[in-house]
């Protein structure tokens, strides 16, 4: 379900014509639907409604403070992976008691910041990190609630760059070592082990990898309780896959019906760190056609958005559906590469794609761009980052303005004696 639909050949976001918004704000831009964001969140929240649970929105997926605030207003917590994300979550009004902090390179300053704000827990990724958190907590006279991020060695059958729970992966602590880490944590005065965490990957299209890892985690939870640890939370991470083109993605209820019986057995409050499933289909990238170009072997459609705006095609070989914002009757289909202006051969939004023929000035929508879209954008080639627009019914809000050339050099300095 999402709120990007065609009516009489024109693409709408909720009740607004995308072409009208493009006229006002110029291209390229990201466009989000408030209703899609909140209904995706609700669908997940309700699917797991039979068990005690907390949905933590994965801030890295789409970090705009308006989006995080929208999630907080729905009751979501936040999954953060840096001090900057913690700051965003707090600015957006997320209850600190609903914030979990993962990431394998937390600095001392970040740990101190999170402790001071009283977050729900740290997801600890190494024994040295465990020691540092204990040190900071003891020094500041507090106790840090923690979960160990276990690496269950599970193949999530996704792109290697987004598989995070294999034994070759840099993330988490091997299941076989986790027990020992918990015993250390139990003895240290600055640590309070209250949960178990995993995050096995992203864009997972099947509940089996979760089922397999949950069996392992449930056993660990039991052993920890035997040792007298009060394990109250099982955090299954994120990774629920979505439809980009023709994948079949399970609905939240399908994941829930497979997982809830297993989760029930843990006797814990379940935390989910959901990003893509909430944000992915809640956003599109709108771009204008600049040129049609005939190469020796290929036809290129050169557009004004590029890999610096949406890096997923270049980075993950990701396929995003692309379609004209205003459909033209009888336009023939042509096989093209949709490319941007950046000086890299890897700069493409689609390759060998059948698209209706387009002309300079036509608008194209790149769908399913709400997750890992703007959040991964950069200023490469000194391109200004594009605006983000949030639609709610008949209203459109600029939730991030287009950058200017002045923004590009903000903070830079030319030494006087240069
Ligand atoms: C990226 C990430 C998520 C979110 O993953 P999705 O696939 O977008 O749901 C959740 N937890 C952690 C620790 C992550 O790094």
Coordinates of C-alpha atoms in Angstrom, one line a residue, residues 327-332:
X327 CA 1.7 9.5 -18.9
X328 CA 1.6 10.2 -22.6
X329 CA -0.8 8.2 -24.8
X330 CA 0.9 6.1 -27.4
X331 CA 4.5 6.8 -26.4
X332 CA 6.6 3.8 -27.7

